[in-house]
Amino acid sequence: MSRFWSKVVHTLTPYVPGEQPKLPNLVKLNTNENPYGPSPKALNALRGEVGDTLRLYPDPNSDRLKEAIASFYGVKTAQVFVGNGSDEVLAHTFQALLKHDAPVLFPDITYSFYPVYCGLYGIAYRQLPLTESFEICVDDYLTPNGGIIFPNPNAPTSRPLALAEIERLLCANTGSVVVVDEAYVDFGAESAVGLVDRYPNLLVIHTLSKSRSLAGLRVGYAIGHPDLIEALGRVKDSFNSYPLDRFAIAGAAAAIEDRAYFEDTCRKVIATRTRMVADLESLGFEVLPSAANFVFARHHRHDGAELAARLRERSIIVRHFKNPPRIAPFLRITVGTDGQCEALVGALREITA
């Protein structure tokens, strides 16, 4: 703490990212990274950017990447915004579209960056409890607000919200923006991108960190009505007019264009998740229905923190949240390779015996 800090810094409670430990023979299942590498086409595109052109600034509009995204989803480039990871896209969204007189609404158990952004930008918010089965209840959000945001599937609970429920929310909430954060949607949930042409207040946010295996490249994007995209652009250009470098633009565009590799990788993760859920349930775990590349599970006899600690002793890292207390019994476990998940289940079989 320093007397030179601004007032806002004194009040911030920063987001705590998942641990990146450096342990030997590590089975890393704590940060929802894809266990499979990026598209070979993306890697070739990255290599192609090594050269004299690195002395030049990148395209400030990232037109090549926007065109690839627009083509993939069947939207116009004017409906696409790109940024340095979905976290930056979210940050600009809070500043550009969710800072109003009424509070922003989001679940009480959700991505913990949302209240951080509210604190950073001085945005009032209200957290609405998930149901007893850890689901989002749309009826709770049918109230005056300054915007609504939630992940689909929700994180860390992994449960998806049906597209029909999202549309019901949009129909009943025409006076503010509804942001659907679809970081994990490609692993089994229904995307809301198909609704953007019908609902001018809908913004859908994606990342290339999960289903495109590019967490190290830091690329995210939003799709919505051109008016929403313009607002994001105005904030971006008041903050950093070159958020994506030449490597990010080239690699991300190639990854988006390689549909076959993307679909194959998602299928592999879903198949492994199905087997892992069955194995965990056979050991006495309750596993919430997952449409993500992770599962949220608790054991009826063992504390979550204890399980995480004992797995760590075996160089297997999963994510445990102490707060809120309601989810303290749970572990959030990333779906890894078949071998990684077999190692996890084998360790848990010993621990829970």
Coordinates of C-alpha atoms in Angstrom, one line a residue:
M1 CA 0.0 0.0 0.0
S2 CA 1.3 3.4 -0.9
R3 CA 0.3 7.0 -0.4
F4 CA 0.8 7.4 -4.2
W5 CA -2.1 5.0 -5.0
S6 CA -5.2 6.5 -6.4
K7 CA -8.5 6.1 -4.5
V8 CA -9.8 3.4 -6.9
V9 CA -6.6 1.3 -6.4
H10 CA -7.2 1.2 -2.6
T11 CA -10.7 -0.2 -3.1
L12 CA -9.9 -2.9 -5.7
T13 CA -10.0 -6.6 -5.0
P14 CA -8.2 -8.0 -8.1
Y15 CA -9.1 -11.1 -9.9
V16 CA -7.0 -14.2 -8.9
P17 CA -6.1 -16.3 -12.0
G18 CA -5.6 -20.0 -11.9
E19 CA -2.2 -21.2 -10.7
Q20 CA 0.5 -21.9 -13.2
P21 CA 2.7 -24.2 -11.1
K22 CA 6.1 -25.5 -12.1
L23 CA 6.1 -29.0 -10.7
P24 CA 7.8 -32.1 -12.3
N25 CA 5.5 -34.6 -14.1
L26 CA 2.6 -32.3 -13.6
V27 CA -1.0 -33.3 -14.5
K28 CA -2.4 -29.8 -14.9
L29 CA -6.2 -29.8 -14.8
N30 CA -6.9 -26.4 -13.1
T31 CA -7.1 -23.7 -15.8
N32 CA -9.4 -25.2 -18.5
E33 CA -6.7 -25.2 -21.1
N34 CA -7.3 -27.4 -24.1
P35 CA -5.2 -30.6 -23.8
Y36 CA -4.6 -30.6 -27.6
G37 CA -2.4 -28.2 -29.4
P38 CA -3.4 -25.5 -31.8
S39 CA -4.4 -26.1 -35.4
P40 CA -1.3 -26.9 -37.5
K41 CA -2.6 -24.2 -39.9
A42 CA -2.5 -21.7 -37.0
L43 CA 1.1 -22.7 -36.2
N44 CA 2.1 -22.3 -39.8
A45 CA 0.5 -18.8 -39.9
L46 CA 2.4 -17.8 -36.8
R47 CA 5.7 -18.9 -38.3
G48 CA 4.9 -16.9 -41.4
E49 CA 4.8 -13.7 -39.5
V50 CA 8.4 -14.0 -38.4
G51 CA 10.2 -11.5 -40.6
D52 CA 11.0 -7.9 -41.4
T53 CA 7.4 -6.8 -41.2
L54 CA 7.5 -7.0 -37.4
R55 CA 9.0 -3.5 -37.5
L56 CA 5.6 -2.3 -38.7
Y57 CA 2.5 -1.8 -36.6
P58 CA -0.2 -4.4 -37.1
D59 CA -3.6 -3.6 -38.6
P60 CA -5.4 -1.6 -35.9
N61 CA -8.8 -3.0 -37.2
S62 CA -7.7 -6.7 -37.4
D63 CA -9.7 -6.9 -40.6
R64 CA -8.4 -10.3 -41.6
L65 CA -9.4 -11.8 -38.3
K66 CA -12.8 -10.1 -38.3
E67 CA -13.5 -11.4 -41.8
A68 CA -12.6 -15.0 -40.7
I69 CA -15.0 -14.7 -37.7
A70 CA -17.8 -13.1 -39.8
S71 CA -17.5 -15.9 -42.4
F72 CA -17.5 -18.7 -39.7
Y73 CA -20.7 -17.4 -38.1
G74 CA -22.5 -15.9 -41.1
V75 CA -22.5 -12.3 -39.8
K76 CA -21.2 -9.0 -41.2
T77 CA -17.7 -7.8 -40.2
A78 CA -19.4 -4.7 -38.7
Q79 CA -20.9 -7.1 -36.2
V80 CA -17.5 -8.3 -34.9
F81 CA -15.2 -6.8 -32.3
V82 CA -11.8 -8.3 -31.4
G83 CA -9.5 -7.8 -28.4
N84 CA -6.6 -9.0 -26.4
G85 CA -8.3 -12.0 -24.9
S86 CA -12.0 -12.2 -24.0
D87 CA -11.0 -10.6 -20.6
E88 CA -10.2 -7.3 -22.5
V89 CA -13.3 -7.6 -24.6
L90 CA -15.3 -8.0 -21.3
A91 CA -13.5 -5.1 -19.7
H92 CA -14.5 -2.8 -22.7
T93 CA -18.0 -4.2 -22.5
F94 CA -18.5 -3.2 -18.9
Q95 CA -17.1 0.3 -19.6
A96 CA -19.0 0.8 -22.9
L97 CA -22.3 -0.9 -22.4
L98 CA -23.0 -1.8 -18.7
K99 CA -22.2 1.4 -16.9
H100 CA -25.6 2.9 -16.2
D101 CA -27.7 4.2 -13.3
A102 CA -29.3 0.8 -12.6
P103 CA -27.3 -2.2 -11.3
V104 CA -25.8 -4.8 -13.6
L105 CA -27.2 -8.3 -12.9
F106 CA -25.2 -11.5 -12.8
P107 CA -25.2 -14.8 -10.9
D108 CA -23.8 -15.1 -7.4
I109 CA -21.6 -18.0 -8.5
T110 CA -20.0 -17.1 -11.8
Y111 CA -16.9 -15.8 -13.4
S112 CA -15.2 -13.9 -10.6
F113 CA -13.9 -11.2 -13.0
Y114 CA -17.4 -9.6 -13.2
P115 CA -17.4 -7.9 -9.8
V116 CA -13.8 -6.9 -10.3
Y117 CA -14.7 -5.0 -13.4
C118 CA -17.6 -3.4 -11.6
G119 CA -15.2 -2.3 -8.9
L120 CA -12.7 -0.9 -11.4
Y121 CA -15.2 1.1 -13.3
G122 CA -17.5 2.1 -10.4
I123 CA -20.5 0.1 -11.7
A124 CA -23.3 -0.9 -9.3
Y125 CA -24.2 -4.6 -9.5
R126 CA -26.5 -7.2 -8.0
Q127 CA -25.8 -10.9 -7.8
L128 CA -28.7 -13.3 -8.1
P129 CA -28.5 -16.7 -6.5
L130 CA -28.3 -19.8 -8.6
T131 CA -31.0 -22.4 -7.9
E132 CA -30.5 -25.3 -5.5
S133 CA -29.3 -27.3 -8.5
F134 CA -26.8 -24.5 -9.5
E135 CA -28.8 -23.3 -12.5
I136 CA -29.6 -19.8 -13.7
C137 CA -33.2 -18.9 -13.3
V138 CA -34.3 -16.5 -16.0
D139 CA -37.3 -15.4 -14.0
D140 CA -35.0 -13.8 -11.4
Y141 CA -33.6 -11.5 -14.1
L142 CA -36.9 -10.1 -15.3
T143 CA -36.5 -6.9 -13.3
P144 CA -35.2 -3.4 -14.1
N145 CA -31.4 -3.4 -14.6
G146 CA -28.5 -1.6 -16.2
G147 CA -27.5 -4.8 -18.1
I148 CA -27.3 -8.5 -17.6
I149 CA -24.2 -10.7 -18.0
F150 CA -23.6 -14.4 -17.5
P151 CA -21.4 -17.2 -18.9
N152 CA -23.1 -20.0 -20.9
P153 CA -22.2 -22.6 -19.8
N154 CA -21.8 -21.0 -16.4
A155 CA -18.4 -21.0 -14.8
P156 CA -17.4 -22.7 -12.5
T157 CA -20.6 -24.7 -12.3
S158 CA -20.4 -25.9 -16.0
R159 CA -24.2 -26.0 -16.4
P160 CA -25.7 -24.6 -19.7
L161 CA -28.7 -22.4 -20.1
A162 CA -31.0 -23.4 -23.0
L163 CA -31.1 -21.1 -26.0
A164 CA -34.9 -20.8 -25.6
E165 CA -34.4 -19.4 -22.1
I166 CA -31.9 -16.9 -23.4
E167 CA -34.3 -15.8 -26.0
R168 CA -37.1 -15.5 -23.4
L169 CA -34.7 -13.2 -21.4
L170 CA -34.0 -11.1 -24.4
C171 CA -37.7 -10.7 -25.2
A172 CA -38.5 -9.5 -21.7
N173 CA -35.4 -7.3 -21.4
T174 CA -35.3 -4.9 -24.3
G175 CA -34.2 -1.9 -22.3
S176 CA -30.6 -2.9 -21.6
V177 CA -27.8 -5.0 -23.0
V178 CA -27.7 -8.8 -22.4
V179 CA -24.1 -10.2 -22.6
V180 CA -23.7 -13.9 -23.0
D181 CA -20.1 -15.0 -22.3
E182 CA -19.6 -18.1 -24.3
A183 CA -16.0 -19.1 -23.4
Y184 CA -17.0 -22.7 -23.2
V185 CA -20.0 -23.0 -25.5
D186 CA -18.3 -25.1 -28.1
F187 CA -18.1 -28.1 -25.8
G188 CA -21.9 -28.9 -25.8
A189 CA -24.1 -25.8 -25.3
E190 CA -26.1 -23.8 -27.8
S191 CA -24.6 -20.6 -29.0
A192 CA -26.7 -17.4 -29.0
V193 CA -24.8 -15.9 -32.0
G194 CA -27.7 -16.9 -34.2
L195 CA -29.9 -14.5 -32.3
V196 CA -27.9 -11.3 -32.8
D197 CA -29.7 -10.2 -35.9
R198 CA -33.1 -10.3 -34.1
Y199 CA -32.0 -8.7 -30.8
P200 CA -30.1 -5.4 -31.0
N201 CA -29.4 -5.6 -27.3
L202 CA -27.5 -9.0 -27.4
L203 CA -23.7 -9.2 -27.3
V204 CA -22.0 -12.6 -27.4
I205 CA -18.4 -12.9 -26.3
H206 CA -16.0 -15.7 -27.3
T207 CA -12.4 -16.6 -26.7
L208 CA -9.8 -18.6 -28.7
S209 CA -8.3 -19.9 -25.4
K210 CA -10.4 -22.9 -25.0
S211 CA -11.9 -24.6 -28.1
R212 CA -9.1 -23.3 -30.4
S213 CA -6.2 -24.1 -28.0
L214 CA -4.7 -20.6 -28.2
A215 CA -4.7 -19.5 -24.5
G216 CA -1.1 -18.4 -25.0
L217 CA -2.0 -16.1 -27.9
R218 CA -4.7 -14.0 -26.0
V219 CA -7.5 -13.4 -28.5
G220 CA -11.1 -12.8 -27.9
Y221 CA -14.1 -11.4 -29.8
A222 CA -17.6 -10.2 -29.5
I223 CA -20.5 -10.5 -32.0
G224 CA -23.6 -8.2 -31.8
H225 CA -25.4 -5.3 -33.4
P226 CA -23.1 -2.8 -35.2
D227 CA -24.2 -0.1 -32.6
L228 CA -22.9 -2.3 -29.8
I229 CA -19.7 -3.0 -31.7
E230 CA -19.1 0.7 -32.4
A231 CA -19.3 1.4 -28.6
L232 CA -16.7 -1.2 -27.9
G233 CA -14.5 0.2 -30.7
R234 CA -14.8 3.7 -29.2
V235 CA -13.6 2.5 -25.8
K236 CA -10.8 0.4 -27.4
D237 CA -9.5 3.2 -29.5
S238 CA -9.4 5.4 -26.3
F239 CA -7.4 2.8 -24.6
N240 CA -5.2 0.9 -27.1
S241 CA -5.6 1.2 -30.8
Y242 CA -3.3 -1.8 -31.5
P243 CA -4.6 -4.5 -29.1
L244 CA -3.7 -7.5 -31.4
D245 CA -0.2 -8.0 -32.8
R246 CA 0.6 -9.5 -36.1
F247 CA 1.1 -13.0 -34.6
A248 CA -2.3 -12.9 -32.9
I249 CA -4.2 -11.7 -36.0
A250 CA -2.5 -14.3 -38.3
G251 CA -2.7 -17.3 -35.9
A252 CA -6.3 -16.6 -34.7
A253 CA -7.6 -16.1 -38.3
A254 CA -6.0 -19.5 -39.4
A255 CA -7.5 -21.2 -36.3
I256 CA -11.0 -19.9 -37.1
E257 CA -10.7 -21.0 -40.7
D258 CA -9.6 -24.5 -39.8
R259 CA -13.1 -25.8 -39.0
A260 CA -12.3 -29.4 -39.3
Y261 CA -9.5 -29.3 -36.7
F262 CA -11.7 -27.3 -34.3
E263 CA -14.6 -29.8 -34.6
D264 CA -12.3 -32.8 -34.1
T265 CA -10.7 -31.3 -31.0
C266 CA -14.1 -30.5 -29.5
R267 CA -15.4 -34.0 -30.1
K268 CA -12.3 -35.5 -28.4
V269 CA -12.8 -33.3 -25.3
I270 CA -16.5 -34.2 -25.1
A271 CA -15.8 -37.9 -25.4
T272 CA -13.2 -37.8 -22.7
R273 CA -15.5 -35.7 -20.5
T274 CA -18.2 -38.4 -20.8
R275 CA -15.8 -41.1 -19.7
M276 CA -14.4 -39.0 -16.8
V277 CA -17.9 -38.2 -15.5
A278 CA -18.8 -41.9 -15.4
D279 CA -15.6 -42.7 -13.6
L280 CA -16.0 -40.0 -11.0
E281 CA -19.6 -41.0 -10.4
S282 CA -18.5 -44.6 -9.8
L283 CA -16.2 -43.2 -7.0
G284 CA -19.1 -41.5 -5.3
F285 CA -18.8 -38.1 -6.8
E286 CA -21.8 -35.9 -7.6
V287 CA -21.0 -34.3 -11.0
L288 CA -23.1 -31.4 -12.2
P289 CA -24.3 -31.7 -15.9
S290 CA -21.5 -30.2 -17.9
A291 CA -21.4 -28.6 -21.4
A292 CA -17.9 -27.2 -20.9
N293 CA -14.4 -28.5 -21.0
F294 CA -14.4 -29.0 -17.3
V295 CA -16.6 -30.6 -14.7
F296 CA -17.8 -29.4 -11.2
A297 CA -17.9 -32.3 -8.8
R298 CA -18.1 -33.0 -5.0
H299 CA -17.7 -36.2 -3.0
H300 CA -20.2 -37.1 -0.3
R301 CA -17.5 -38.0 2.2
H302 CA -14.5 -35.9 1.4
D303 CA -14.0 -32.1 1.6
G304 CA -13.0 -30.3 -1.6
A305 CA -10.0 -28.6 -0.1
E306 CA -8.7 -31.9 1.3
L307 CA -9.1 -33.6 -2.1
A308 CA -7.3 -30.8 -3.9
A309 CA -4.4 -30.9 -1.5
R310 CA -4.0 -34.7 -1.7
L311 CA -4.2 -34.6 -5.5
R312 CA -1.5 -31.9 -5.4
E313 CA 0.8 -34.3 -3.4
R314 CA 0.5 -36.6 -6.4
S315 CA 1.4 -33.7 -8.9
I316 CA -2.2 -33.4 -10.1
I317 CA -3.6 -29.9 -9.9
V318 CA -7.3 -29.0 -10.0
R319 CA -9.2 -25.8 -9.0
H320 CA -10.8 -25.4 -5.6
F321 CA -12.8 -22.3 -4.6
K322 CA -13.2 -21.5 -0.9
N323 CA -15.8 -18.8 -1.6
P324 CA -18.7 -18.6 -1.7
P325 CA -19.0 -21.4 1.0
R326 CA -21.8 -23.0 -1.0
I327 CA -19.3 -24.3 -3.6
A328 CA -16.4 -25.1 -1.2
P329 CA -17.1 -28.9 -1.3
F330 CA -16.6 -28.9 -5.1
L331 CA -13.6 -29.3 -7.4
R332 CA -13.5 -27.8 -10.8
I333 CA -11.6 -30.3 -13.0
T334 CA -10.4 -29.5 -16.5
V335 CA -10.9 -32.2 -19.1
G336 CA -7.4 -33.3 -20.1
T337 CA -6.2 -36.0 -22.4
D338 CA -7.5 -39.6 -21.7
G339 CA -4.2 -40.4 -20.0
Q340 CA -4.4 -37.3 -17.7
C341 CA -8.0 -38.1 -16.7
E342 CA -7.1 -41.7 -16.1
A343 CA -4.3 -40.5 -13.8
L344 CA -6.8 -38.2 -12.0
V345 CA -9.3 -41.0 -11.5
G346 CA -6.7 -43.4 -10.3
A347 CA -5.4 -41.0 -7.7
L348 CA -9.0 -40.2 -6.5
R349 CA -9.7 -44.0 -6.3
E350 CA -6.8 -44.3 -3.8
I351 CA -7.7 -41.1 -1.9
T352 CA -11.4 -42.0 -1.5
A353 CA -11.0 -45.7 -0.7

